[in-house]
């Protein structure tokens, strides 16, 4: 941010609203309120009109304390509301860059109509004129062949072709242009000097652009990575590798899958400030014009090199700027994907078929997610967005898609239900073995569930025991979500224990891992036990780096070992005292390191999503009913520390020792271990007939299910009372009255 000097001419942008002793500024991403005496604010608005210098403004405010006024104005400059009237470009740019606060959410049909309107506008109500045939030249053929290609092959592009495109965009040509003294044009001051001349015109010969090439994978003679192109000598291109990791640039795209196997992208960036030194606010026009010249040259050079291109403006400028390591004055303006043309694969087509997709990205308070985060929901749905996370954008989308289908499958009970009393069923699974409430819970006024009655006609769905294949019937209340029977329900469920996969066994495995994770958390939560700490010195270096990034935002991050008796379960707990915010997540896996990575990703996502919110949603414990409500509760100053007891443990265990003690290894060994504990695994198939994906809901009766809402914890499950003592979590058997009733922080 520029500091005021003798040439700085202050002006408010945007103009403030004055309300009593406050100035209110509506910025592109937030509303800023500053406290200031009303008389001073009125005087400032009058003086800071862009015509006076900073020193003149200070002089005319001599009725106030000069030191305090100077400090106040410098603060307004640093906050970006008091600007130099000769350079308002960065203010304009804040409304242009992504993600924008002001946008039109157009449907596909509305977009088609806009294109039709644009094409017809050139044909209607225009008088006919004389027609002339354009000669067929090499250049005209290149223009005819230029088109946008959106699907690429994985064939490697030679480095020579990439260099040719870069040089065409902004390279130095051999001879500078010197105007003869008798030339009728006015001779520019700089035109008598031998400065470099480039392949495009530049206002004032300032050449305020930079070009980068990001290679998504190795090409012939160049490794993958991000390169800055430099042009110092005629017909030459210098490449300086900024990093060998292209993923930050990939994640800067609003749609992480837009690459479609492209070899890479050329990014054109520009400095409004550099141009504004001569042209002031006209640089808002000249910089995009020059970038357009460069982009067209790149496209035409690509045609000559038999390489296909497409311009993509859907990227997050802040993220791309960080990826390219640009100086403060530079902004990325446009990207050009390039590669050889390909065909969209059935896999990619199926991945997005029937989905609405959004991507989370950008930088919030200097923090950027270290992975791609995709959101998906089925087309036409008005429900919540599912989420997928991975360093690989395609995998992130696959996860989001699977979760969207998972949620949809959990709600599709039509045609699956069978009405009967439990006594009438030949092979029925007792609902109390899946979830059970304590008799005293039913005495609470407003408790939403009824005790199980084996004589009552209820709805059931067919399932099976995995190992034996024996068919059984499972209560619909335990299976579908959302689900409202025509009787007072025995329970309600969430999507926990539901999974989708191309392979049925892997879907079941994923569902069981989630059940194990949530059982472990619920056990520790209900008995109010502290969870053993995993020291950061035993964590992988990349994980420590991610945790340190959260610490820089004011979060205290603790990694804990939730493992009970099946697989490693790792908890990540994060809290920001200044923001009155707590979040946590756990994951289970055969490898504690993988479980840690998954849990940390969820916490990072929660932190990133929470940042930028203007305020917490007010809620009290008794009004917690849904998953999101749990998160809202832990954003309240009064409640955000109610889960701190989870950190009250003196036990310390290294990540490596957890793996050493829990060598399950694979799915078959896990099944054997479950059976060895006297438990059984049941599955209900939720798959759609017209889908190749397998959707399942798994049940392991005896494990503690996770519940959401106030006062509906499964306090009738026997495991809550028997396991803590046998596993050394507490010295005596817990009693009902000792169990936690406050809603947990899981979301």
XYZ file of C-alpha atoms in Angstrom:
747
model
C 0.000 0.000 0.000
C 1.465 3.360 -1.036
C 2.327 5.820 1.731
C 1.455 9.483 1.368
C 4.115 11.826 -0.020
C 4.211 15.300 -1.540
C 2.586 14.053 -4.771
C -0.193 12.070 -3.084
C -3.601 13.650 -3.747
C -6.077 11.972 -1.355
C -9.608 11.069 -2.337
C -12.094 8.734 -0.672
C -12.999 5.682 -2.710
C -15.673 4.685 -2.084
C -17.222 7.858 -0.755
C -18.196 7.346 2.886
C -21.597 7.519 4.517
C -21.480 9.705 7.640
C -23.668 8.650 10.564
C -23.119 10.706 13.720
C -19.496 10.065 14.739
C -18.901 7.278 12.221
C -17.685 7.009 8.634
C -18.962 3.896 6.833
C -17.294 2.576 3.667
C -18.840 -0.115 1.446
C -15.845 -1.981 0.008
C -15.800 -4.786 -2.536
C -15.588 -7.503 0.118
C -16.697 -5.918 3.393
C -18.154 -2.895 5.145
C -15.641 -0.770 7.060
C -16.747 1.468 9.933
C -14.376 3.975 11.564
C -15.110 6.226 14.519
C -14.323 9.913 14.024
C -15.866 13.215 15.198
C -18.626 14.236 12.810
C -17.171 17.702 12.159
C -13.785 16.227 11.236
C -15.339 13.651 8.917
C -17.315 16.341 7.082
C -14.176 18.449 6.733
C -12.186 15.463 5.424
C -14.768 14.631 2.772
C -14.651 18.232 1.557
C -10.851 18.469 1.511
C -10.040 14.984 0.177
C -11.510 15.532 -3.268
C -8.413 14.486 -5.227
C -7.293 18.008 -6.153
C -5.218 18.848 -3.056
C -1.957 17.245 -2.022
C -1.705 15.337 1.224
C 0.335 18.133 2.819
C -2.270 20.725 1.813
C -5.000 18.654 3.477
C -2.968 18.367 6.691
C -2.331 22.127 6.685
C -6.041 22.959 6.347
C -6.837 20.681 9.313
C -4.717 22.746 11.718
C -7.655 23.032 14.135
C -7.098 19.386 15.094
C -4.043 17.655 16.549
C -1.723 17.272 13.540
C -0.029 14.091 14.795
C -3.335 12.325 15.427
C -4.829 13.488 12.122
C -1.768 12.265 10.215
C -1.923 8.904 12.008
C -5.650 8.621 11.258
C -5.203 9.424 7.553
C -2.316 6.966 7.254
C -4.600 4.309 8.764
C -7.291 5.083 6.174
C -4.657 4.744 3.435
C -3.519 1.368 4.793
C -7.146 0.197 4.889
C -7.562 1.100 1.219
C -10.277 3.763 1.510
C -8.136 6.897 1.117
C -6.408 6.731 -2.250
C -4.259 8.776 -4.596
C -6.630 10.351 -7.109
C -3.991 9.824 -9.809
C -4.132 6.049 -9.320
C -7.539 4.588 -8.486
C -6.859 1.448 -10.487
C -6.422 -0.913 -7.552
C -9.737 0.280 -6.125
C -11.486 -0.485 -9.418
C -9.656 -3.802 -9.584
C -11.028 -4.881 -6.195
C -14.486 -4.954 -7.813
C -13.219 -6.811 -10.893
C -11.185 -9.656 -9.410
C -12.596 -13.001 -8.308
C -14.412 -13.907 -6.180
C -16.594 -10.872 -6.744
C -19.168 -9.703 -4.237
C -21.445 -8.549 -7.037
C -22.241 -11.142 -9.671
C -25.083 -12.452 -11.788
C -26.090 -16.045 -11.183
C -27.344 -16.895 -14.680
C -28.866 -20.198 -15.703
C -27.540 -22.108 -18.719
C -30.604 -21.055 -20.710
C -30.087 -17.371 -19.883
C -26.464 -17.647 -21.032
C -27.574 -19.193 -24.337
C -30.052 -16.348 -24.844
C -27.316 -13.761 -24.257
C -25.122 -15.392 -26.916
C -28.041 -15.479 -29.361
C -28.758 -11.826 -28.685
C -25.129 -10.882 -29.336
C -25.028 -12.765 -32.643
C -28.329 -11.329 -33.847
C -27.373 -7.758 -32.934
C -24.849 -7.720 -35.802
C -27.485 -8.714 -38.355
C -30.623 -6.814 -37.477
C -31.440 -3.245 -38.539
C -28.084 -2.729 -40.225
C -28.175 -1.329 -43.801
C -26.586 -3.569 -46.397
C -23.328 -2.355 -47.873
C -20.885 -3.346 -50.611
C -19.143 -6.703 -50.154
C -15.411 -7.250 -50.737
C -13.541 -10.538 -50.889
C -10.599 -10.891 -48.505
C -7.411 -12.340 -50.060
C -6.420 -15.814 -48.971
C -3.080 -15.189 -47.247
C -1.034 -17.054 -44.676
C -2.177 -14.608 -42.035
C -5.864 -14.832 -42.980
C -5.627 -18.622 -42.839
C -4.155 -18.405 -39.346
C -7.027 -16.176 -38.246
C -9.526 -18.618 -39.728
C -7.909 -21.538 -37.921
C -7.803 -19.850 -34.519
C -10.474 -21.289 -32.228
C -10.921 -22.150 -28.577
C -10.271 -25.769 -27.609
C -11.487 -26.936 -24.211
C -10.469 -30.596 -24.207
C -6.832 -31.583 -24.568
C -4.875 -34.804 -24.925
C -1.992 -35.842 -22.672
C 0.465 -35.655 -25.593
C 3.571 -33.651 -24.702
C 4.192 -30.274 -26.337
C 7.769 -29.522 -27.351
C 9.527 -26.713 -25.489
C 10.252 -24.965 -28.807
C 6.537 -24.494 -29.444
C 5.966 -23.018 -25.986
C 8.905 -20.643 -26.427
C 7.551 -19.547 -29.810
C 4.206 -18.642 -28.221
C 5.886 -16.714 -25.413
C 8.111 -14.776 -27.805
C 5.187 -13.925 -30.073
C 3.365 -12.579 -27.040
C 5.966 -10.170 -25.685
C 9.351 -10.850 -27.259
C 11.918 -8.260 -28.261
C 12.281 -7.552 -31.982
C 15.583 -6.719 -33.645
C 15.481 -2.992 -34.328
C 14.099 -0.191 -32.152
C 11.862 2.250 -33.977
C 13.538 5.626 -34.528
C 11.401 8.389 -36.032
C 13.116 10.701 -38.513
C 13.238 14.360 -37.532
C 11.090 15.312 -40.496
C 8.408 12.761 -39.613
C 5.018 14.505 -39.438
C 4.240 12.733 -36.144
C 5.307 14.436 -32.962
C 8.555 12.828 -31.898
C 8.302 11.220 -28.443
C 11.082 11.991 -25.992
C 12.037 8.347 -25.663
C 12.068 7.663 -29.424
C 15.523 9.095 -29.884
C 16.897 6.401 -27.576
C 17.533 2.773 -28.448
C 15.099 1.117 -26.053
C 13.813 -2.381 -26.750
C 10.846 -2.733 -29.039
C 8.496 -5.656 -28.418
C 6.045 -7.622 -30.549
C 3.081 -5.540 -29.343
C 2.448 -1.804 -28.978
C 2.665 -0.421 -25.448
C 1.360 2.941 -24.229
C 4.397 5.130 -23.663
C 6.714 2.172 -24.384
C 6.461 1.268 -20.680
C 5.822 -2.457 -21.271
C 4.248 -3.050 -17.838
C 3.349 -6.724 -18.418
C 4.916 -10.008 -17.325
C 4.435 -13.482 -18.781
C 4.613 -16.810 -16.978
C 4.319 -20.348 -18.278
C 2.917 -22.959 -15.916
C 3.500 -26.543 -17.070
C 1.085 -28.963 -15.434
C 3.320 -31.910 -16.338
C 6.702 -32.509 -17.960
C 6.997 -31.635 -21.632
C 9.747 -32.323 -24.127
C 12.884 -30.501 -22.837
C 11.089 -28.757 -19.940
C 10.082 -30.101 -16.530
C 6.738 -29.289 -14.941
C 6.599 -26.154 -12.832
C 6.051 -22.411 -13.014
C 8.427 -20.350 -15.164
C 8.787 -16.602 -15.573
C 9.578 -15.546 -19.141
C 12.040 -12.711 -19.581
C 12.708 -10.831 -22.815
C 16.036 -9.009 -22.923
C 17.469 -9.727 -26.373
C 15.943 -9.904 -29.863
C 14.401 -13.257 -30.783
C 15.280 -14.817 -27.417
C 13.281 -15.998 -24.416
C 14.783 -16.576 -20.977
C 12.936 -18.924 -18.617
C 13.423 -18.699 -14.854
C 11.817 -21.554 -12.917
C 10.009 -20.119 -9.908
C 8.933 -23.515 -8.559
C 8.697 -27.117 -9.711
C 5.211 -27.422 -8.187
C 2.380 -26.278 -10.509
C -0.403 -27.174 -8.038
C -0.780 -23.667 -6.501
C -1.510 -22.262 -9.967
C -3.871 -25.141 -10.746
C -5.816 -24.504 -7.543
C -6.088 -20.808 -8.442
C -8.603 -21.662 -11.179
C -12.216 -21.286 -10.072
C -12.962 -24.643 -11.711
C -10.070 -26.932 -10.872
C -11.004 -29.323 -13.695
C -10.932 -26.682 -16.421
C -7.458 -27.866 -17.473
C -8.816 -31.051 -19.108
C -5.322 -32.525 -19.691
C -3.832 -29.281 -21.042
C -0.035 -29.189 -21.173
C 0.003 -25.900 -19.319
C -1.070 -22.291 -19.282
C 0.470 -18.932 -20.148
C -0.433 -16.225 -17.639
C -0.309 -12.540 -18.575
C 0.079 -10.128 -15.641
C 0.305 -6.354 -15.520
C 1.120 -3.423 -13.247
C -1.442 -0.621 -13.190
C 0.893 1.332 -10.911
C 3.747 1.333 -13.435
C 1.508 2.664 -16.184
C -0.199 5.110 -13.806
C 3.109 6.888 -13.187
C 2.582 8.443 -16.608
C -1.061 7.907 -17.510
C -2.686 8.028 -14.042
C -6.140 6.429 -14.188
C -5.999 5.912 -17.962
C -3.856 2.881 -17.148
C -7.126 1.087 -16.319
C -7.683 1.162 -20.106
C -4.140 0.731 -21.399
C -3.125 -2.325 -19.351
C -6.042 -4.575 -20.494
C -5.554 -3.362 -24.084
C -1.896 -4.351 -24.038
C -2.710 -7.713 -22.451
C -5.208 -8.303 -25.254
C -2.530 -7.631 -27.871
C -0.246 -10.164 -26.173
C -2.974 -12.782 -25.862
C -3.904 -12.555 -29.543
C -0.271 -12.967 -30.548
C -0.003 -16.058 -28.353
C -3.124 -17.564 -29.943
C -1.876 -16.940 -33.483
C 1.576 -18.314 -32.703
C -0.145 -21.411 -31.323
C -1.991 -21.840 -34.630
C 1.320 -21.630 -36.458
C 2.787 -24.258 -34.099
C -0.270 -26.556 -34.475
C -1.066 -26.148 -30.771
C -4.589 -25.519 -29.474
C -5.483 -22.824 -26.938
C -8.350 -21.382 -24.917
C -8.524 -18.247 -22.785
C -9.749 -18.733 -19.209
C -10.693 -15.757 -17.066
C -12.236 -17.828 -14.279
C -9.410 -17.787 -11.776
C -8.748 -16.250 -8.376
C -6.344 -13.375 -8.832
C -5.030 -13.377 -5.265
C -4.270 -17.095 -5.420
C -2.656 -16.869 -8.863
C -0.605 -13.893 -7.747
C 0.813 -15.935 -4.862
C 1.430 -18.941 -7.096
C 3.454 -16.816 -9.537
C 5.232 -14.937 -6.713
C 4.373 -11.636 -8.382
C 5.525 -8.286 -6.963
C 2.852 -6.317 -5.091
C 2.151 -3.971 -8.003
C 1.299 -6.783 -10.449
C -1.994 -8.582 -11.034
C -2.663 -11.630 -13.231
C -5.026 -10.545 -16.018
C -5.740 -13.554 -18.238
C -4.636 -17.156 -18.677
C -4.263 -19.138 -21.903
C -4.425 -22.919 -21.656
C -2.528 -24.782 -24.367
C -1.934 -28.323 -25.549
C -2.897 -30.761 -28.275
C -6.590 -31.363 -28.847
C -8.152 -34.440 -27.279
C -11.516 -35.991 -26.547
C -13.397 -35.860 -23.276
C -13.116 -39.196 -21.526
C -16.209 -41.126 -20.404
C -14.783 -40.926 -16.879
C -14.691 -37.116 -16.938
C -18.139 -36.940 -18.517
C -19.625 -39.225 -15.869
C -17.857 -37.285 -13.133
C -19.833 -34.087 -13.744
C -23.012 -35.576 -15.234
C -26.109 -34.457 -13.345
C -24.144 -32.251 -10.947
C -23.934 -28.623 -9.979
C -20.297 -27.977 -9.072
C -18.540 -25.146 -7.256
C -14.972 -24.767 -6.098
C -13.622 -23.078 -3.007
C -10.444 -21.124 -3.386
C -8.771 -17.815 -2.984
C -6.944 -16.351 -0.032
C -8.599 -15.266 3.198
C -6.587 -13.228 5.700
C -3.434 -14.441 3.974
C -4.417 -18.106 4.300
C -4.844 -20.491 1.382
C -6.006 -24.094 1.530
C -3.223 -26.596 0.716
C -5.619 -28.698 -1.363
C -8.563 -28.417 -3.753
C -12.032 -28.271 -2.215
C -14.989 -29.079 -4.454
C -18.674 -28.654 -3.656
C -21.352 -30.606 -5.470
C -25.045 -31.304 -5.380
C -27.427 -32.992 -7.765
C -28.911 -30.761 -10.475
C -32.207 -29.263 -9.395
C -31.512 -29.861 -5.718
C -32.008 -27.055 -3.220
C -30.281 -28.941 -0.416
C -26.861 -28.612 1.125
C -23.670 -28.849 -0.899
C -21.477 -31.888 -0.352
C -17.735 -31.411 -0.066
C -14.652 -33.201 -1.372
C -11.004 -32.444 -0.579
C -7.781 -33.563 -2.211
C -4.557 -32.155 -3.638
C -5.794 -33.691 -6.911
C -8.782 -31.641 -8.185
C -10.336 -34.642 -9.928
C -10.239 -36.692 -6.738
C -11.722 -33.760 -4.804
C -14.624 -33.626 -7.248
C -15.049 -37.402 -7.118
C -15.340 -37.208 -3.323
C -17.842 -34.353 -3.486
C -19.854 -36.227 -6.104
C -19.823 -39.399 -4.028
C -21.045 -37.524 -0.973
C -23.809 -35.824 -2.982
C -24.968 -39.214 -4.278
C -24.572 -40.625 -0.764
C -26.900 -37.992 0.675
C -29.386 -38.515 -2.121
C -29.295 -42.288 -1.647
C -29.902 -41.866 2.096
C -33.221 -40.170 1.359
C -34.564 -42.562 -1.313
C -36.870 -44.894 0.585
C -39.762 -45.022 -1.902
C -40.496 -48.597 -2.963
C -38.014 -50.057 -0.462
C -40.103 -50.174 2.719
C -41.860 -53.148 4.292
C -44.502 -52.607 6.992
C -44.677 -55.043 9.901
C -44.226 -55.339 13.632
C -40.899 -56.671 14.850
C -42.642 -59.777 16.149
C -43.913 -60.523 12.634
C -40.448 -60.389 11.082
C -38.645 -63.676 10.604
C -35.190 -62.079 10.530
C -35.234 -58.623 12.075
C -32.358 -56.698 13.618
C -33.292 -55.178 16.968
C -33.155 -51.396 16.636
C -31.842 -51.171 20.223
C -28.653 -52.900 19.053
C -28.042 -50.085 16.547
C -28.993 -47.145 18.778
C -30.451 -47.086 22.265
C -31.571 -44.336 24.606
C -31.540 -44.454 28.385
C -34.973 -44.810 30.044
C -34.467 -41.451 31.762
C -34.092 -39.717 28.389
C -37.682 -40.590 27.504
C -38.841 -38.701 30.622
C -37.497 -35.388 29.345
C -40.210 -33.051 28.081
C -39.963 -32.688 24.336
C -37.826 -35.799 23.784
C -38.575 -36.510 20.104
C -38.479 -40.329 20.126
C -40.669 -43.151 21.417
C -39.451 -46.358 23.109
C -39.308 -49.338 20.790
C -42.471 -51.463 20.799
C -42.030 -54.905 19.149
C -45.801 -55.093 18.587
C -46.051 -51.747 16.793
C -46.395 -51.681 12.988
C -43.321 -49.899 11.669
C -41.408 -49.574 8.404
C -38.414 -51.788 7.622
C -35.917 -52.161 4.811
C -34.142 -55.293 3.660
C -30.454 -55.670 4.443
C -27.940 -58.441 4.949
C -25.176 -59.624 7.266
C -21.944 -59.177 5.314
C -19.974 -62.274 6.281
C -22.788 -64.864 6.120
C -24.968 -63.127 3.540
C -28.027 -63.771 5.745
C -30.935 -61.449 4.887
C -32.371 -59.323 7.648
C -34.736 -56.388 8.143
C -33.532 -53.083 9.559
C -35.738 -50.276 10.868
C -36.218 -47.478 8.327
C -35.741 -44.880 11.102
C -32.132 -46.110 11.422
C -31.524 -46.175 7.673
C -32.940 -43.187 5.811
C -32.255 -39.497 6.226
C -34.245 -37.348 6.129
C -37.134 -39.664 6.968
C -40.410 -38.925 8.740
C -42.617 -41.975 9.397
C -46.353 -41.669 10.028
C -45.758 -42.646 13.661
C -43.612 -41.146 16.422
C -40.151 -42.320 15.386
C -37.892 -44.561 17.403
C -34.892 -42.516 16.243
C -33.547 -40.407 13.406
C -30.213 -40.857 11.692
C -27.617 -38.862 9.774
C -25.486 -39.877 6.815
C -22.876 -41.454 9.130
C -22.036 -44.952 7.941
C -23.148 -44.271 4.369
C -20.691 -44.466 1.484
C -20.565 -44.577 -2.327
C -17.941 -46.258 -4.501
C -17.518 -47.986 -7.855
C -16.645 -51.136 -5.905
C -19.217 -52.441 -3.399
C -16.653 -53.826 -0.952
C -14.774 -50.539 -0.915
C -18.016 -48.659 -0.284
C -18.694 -50.912 2.716
C -15.121 -50.486 3.934
C -15.364 -46.667 3.764
C -18.655 -46.733 5.658
C -17.191 -48.921 8.414
C -14.132 -46.674 8.811
C -16.495 -43.771 9.422
C -18.461 -45.778 12.005
C -15.230 -46.607 13.862
C -14.129 -42.959 13.822
C -17.423 -41.678 15.179
C -17.754 -44.428 17.765
C -14.367 -43.418 19.193
C -15.236 -39.730 19.328
C -18.642 -40.335 20.921
C -17.141 -42.564 23.611
C -14.593 -39.961 24.684
C -17.178 -37.198 24.416
C -19.919 -38.860 26.428
C -17.683 -39.919 29.326
C -15.937 -36.525 29.341
C -12.449 -37.985 29.039
C -9.314 -36.204 27.919
C -7.727 -37.569 24.742
C -4.003 -38.513 24.664
C -1.828 -35.917 22.927
C 0.312 -36.632 19.867
C 3.355 -34.309 19.998
C 4.033 -32.216 16.910
C 7.634 -33.431 16.859
C 6.349 -36.886 15.847
C 4.303 -35.540 12.928
C 5.386 -35.383 9.260
C 7.066 -32.087 8.328
C 4.363 -31.144 5.806
C 1.695 -31.583 8.500
C 3.664 -29.398 10.921
C 3.887 -26.729 8.213
C 0.109 -26.830 7.713
C -0.463 -26.576 11.465
C 1.917 -23.608 11.672
C -0.072 -21.876 8.923
C -3.173 -22.205 11.113
C -1.232 -20.926 14.117
C -0.345 -17.783 12.193
C -4.087 -17.124 11.964
C -4.383 -17.295 15.750
C -5.450 -20.941 16.043
C -4.104 -23.313 18.656
C -4.024 -26.761 17.047
C -3.792 -30.010 18.971
C -3.504 -33.519 17.518
C -4.966 -36.319 19.649
C -5.148 -40.119 19.616
C -8.777 -41.308 19.740
C -7.899 -44.936 18.981
C -10.004 -47.410 20.995
C -9.910 -51.017 19.820
C -10.067 -51.359 16.026
C -8.055 -48.903 13.947
C -6.070 -45.698 14.462
C -8.454 -42.768 14.956
C -6.861 -39.310 14.973
C -8.524 -36.132 16.239
C -7.466 -32.619 15.210
C -8.741 -29.887 17.530
C -8.410 -26.185 16.601
C -9.428 -23.143 18.603
C -9.131 -19.385 18.113
C -9.726 -17.513 21.361
C -9.838 -14.084 19.690
C -12.521 -15.236 17.254
C -14.383 -17.327 19.890
C -14.321 -20.304 17.566
C -13.641 -24.026 18.036
C -13.713 -26.781 15.445
C -12.522 -30.368 15.392
C -12.544 -33.405 13.136
C -11.413 -37.013 13.314
C -10.658 -39.745 10.816
C -9.911 -43.457 10.909
C -7.533 -45.400 8.706
C -5.179 -48.378 8.759
C -2.374 -45.808 8.756
C -2.454 -43.120 11.459
C -0.691 -40.677 9.121
C -3.453 -40.940 6.517
C -6.100 -40.543 9.220
C -4.298 -37.420 10.448
C -4.175 -35.936 6.939
C -7.917 -36.469 6.423
C -8.824 -34.990 9.820
C -6.552 -31.988 9.296
C -8.087 -31.329 5.874
C -11.533 -31.124 7.476
C -10.293 -28.693 10.113
C -8.507 -26.562 7.503
C -11.729 -26.458 5.467
C -13.764 -25.419 8.512
C -11.286 -22.658 9.356
C -11.189 -21.399 5.765
C -14.989 -21.422 5.501
C -15.376 -19.624 8.833
C -12.941 -16.861 7.853
C -14.656 -13.929 6.217
C -17.950 -14.418 8.036
C -19.106 -11.118 9.492
C -20.559 -12.679 12.649
C -21.637 -15.878 14.310
C -25.163 -17.271 14.050
C -26.641 -16.894 17.524
C -27.900 -20.155 19.010
C -28.338 -21.737 22.447
C -27.786 -25.444 23.265
C -31.455 -26.419 23.496
C -32.020 -25.141 19.938
C -29.322 -27.354 18.429
C -31.095 -29.770 16.072
C -29.046 -30.128 12.896
C -25.409 -30.725 11.976
C -24.671 -27.059 11.211
C -26.160 -25.998 14.543
C -23.300 -27.744 16.352
C -20.837 -25.571 14.455
C -22.806 -22.393 15.177
C -22.815 -23.199 18.907
C -19.020 -23.330 18.996
C -18.825 -19.874 17.412
C -20.431 -18.296 20.501
C -18.189 -16.595 23.105
C -20.258 -18.264 25.821
C -19.877 -21.817 24.510
C -16.805 -22.171 22.301
C -14.671 -23.584 25.154
C -17.141 -26.270 26.248
C -15.125 -28.991 24.480
C -11.806 -28.066 26.113
C -11.974 -31.101 28.406
C -10.949 -33.233 25.415
C -7.476 -31.703 25.812
C -7.209 -32.563 29.536
C -4.939 -35.579 29.285
C -1.360 -36.003 30.443
C -0.818 -39.027 28.197
C 1.502 -38.536 25.222
C 1.791 -40.959 22.295
C 3.824 -40.557 19.121
C 2.216 -41.033 15.731
C 4.578 -43.903 14.964
C 3.718 -45.800 18.148
C 0.016 -45.693 17.253
C 0.739 -47.515 14.000
C 2.960 -50.028 15.801
C 0.176 -50.989 18.215
C -2.603 -51.162 15.610
C -1.339 -53.356 12.789
C -4.635 -54.335 11.182
C -3.346 -53.941 7.652
C -6.335 -54.483 5.391
C -10.088 -54.881 5.107
C -10.228 -58.638 5.634
C -8.188 -58.381 8.829
C -10.470 -55.597 10.050
C -13.532 -57.778 9.421
C -11.891 -60.577 11.383
C -11.120 -58.181 14.233
C -14.728 -56.930 14.310
C -16.026 -60.494 14.488
C -13.437 -61.308 17.135
C -15.036 -58.632 19.341
C -18.364 -60.452 19.009
C -19.783 -57.850 16.627
C -21.482 -58.262 13.259
C -21.522 -56.075 10.166
C -24.816 -55.420 8.369
C -25.409 -53.530 5.137
C -28.404 -51.994 3.369
C -27.925 -51.477 -0.365
C -29.060 -47.949 -1.313
C -27.811 -48.077 -4.917
C -29.883 -46.667 -7.754
C -30.741 -49.095 -10.551
C -29.559 -46.673 -13.249
C -26.171 -45.962 -11.639
C -22.908 -47.871 -11.819
C -22.038 -46.652 -8.328
C -22.656 -48.704 -5.199
C -24.307 -46.828 -2.339
C -24.485 -48.597 1.021
C -25.333 -47.930 4.643
C -23.367 -50.003 7.126
C -24.276 -50.965 10.687
C -22.094 -52.501 13.375
C -24.519 -53.058 16.270
C -22.754 -52.349 19.530
C -20.710 -49.376 18.309
C -21.794 -45.935 19.500
C -23.478 -44.013 16.670
C -22.962 -40.285 16.297
C -26.080 -38.211 16.856
C -26.785 -34.555 16.157
C -29.090 -32.394 18.251
C -29.620 -31.497 21.879
C -30.322 -34.285 24.358
C -30.528 -37.143 21.835
C -27.208 -38.843 22.608
C -27.388 -42.679 22.488
C -26.948 -43.080 26.250
C -28.532 -46.530 26.271
C -25.660 -48.197 24.371
C -23.934 -50.715 26.673
C -20.470 -49.946 25.232
C -20.521 -46.500 26.892
C -20.519 -48.122 30.318
C -18.341 -51.213 29.754
C -15.502 -50.074 27.489
C -14.040 -47.067 29.391
C -12.876 -49.160 32.339
C -11.605 -52.079 30.233
C -9.660 -49.692 27.985
C -8.285 -47.695 30.914
C -10.115 -44.493 29.986
C -11.538 -44.144 33.505
C -11.215 -45.933 36.843
C -14.873 -46.740 37.481
C -17.953 -47.447 35.400
C -19.593 -44.195 34.255
C -23.117 -43.463 35.467
C -25.894 -41.995 33.347
C -25.890 -38.734 35.279
C -22.173 -38.290 34.614
C -22.467 -38.456 30.828
C -22.148 -35.334 28.697
C -25.416 -33.678 27.652
C -23.909 -30.592 26.024
C -23.848 -30.783 22.187
C -20.484 -31.822 20.741
C -18.467 -29.654 18.284
C -18.577 -32.168 15.420
C -20.169 -30.954 12.180
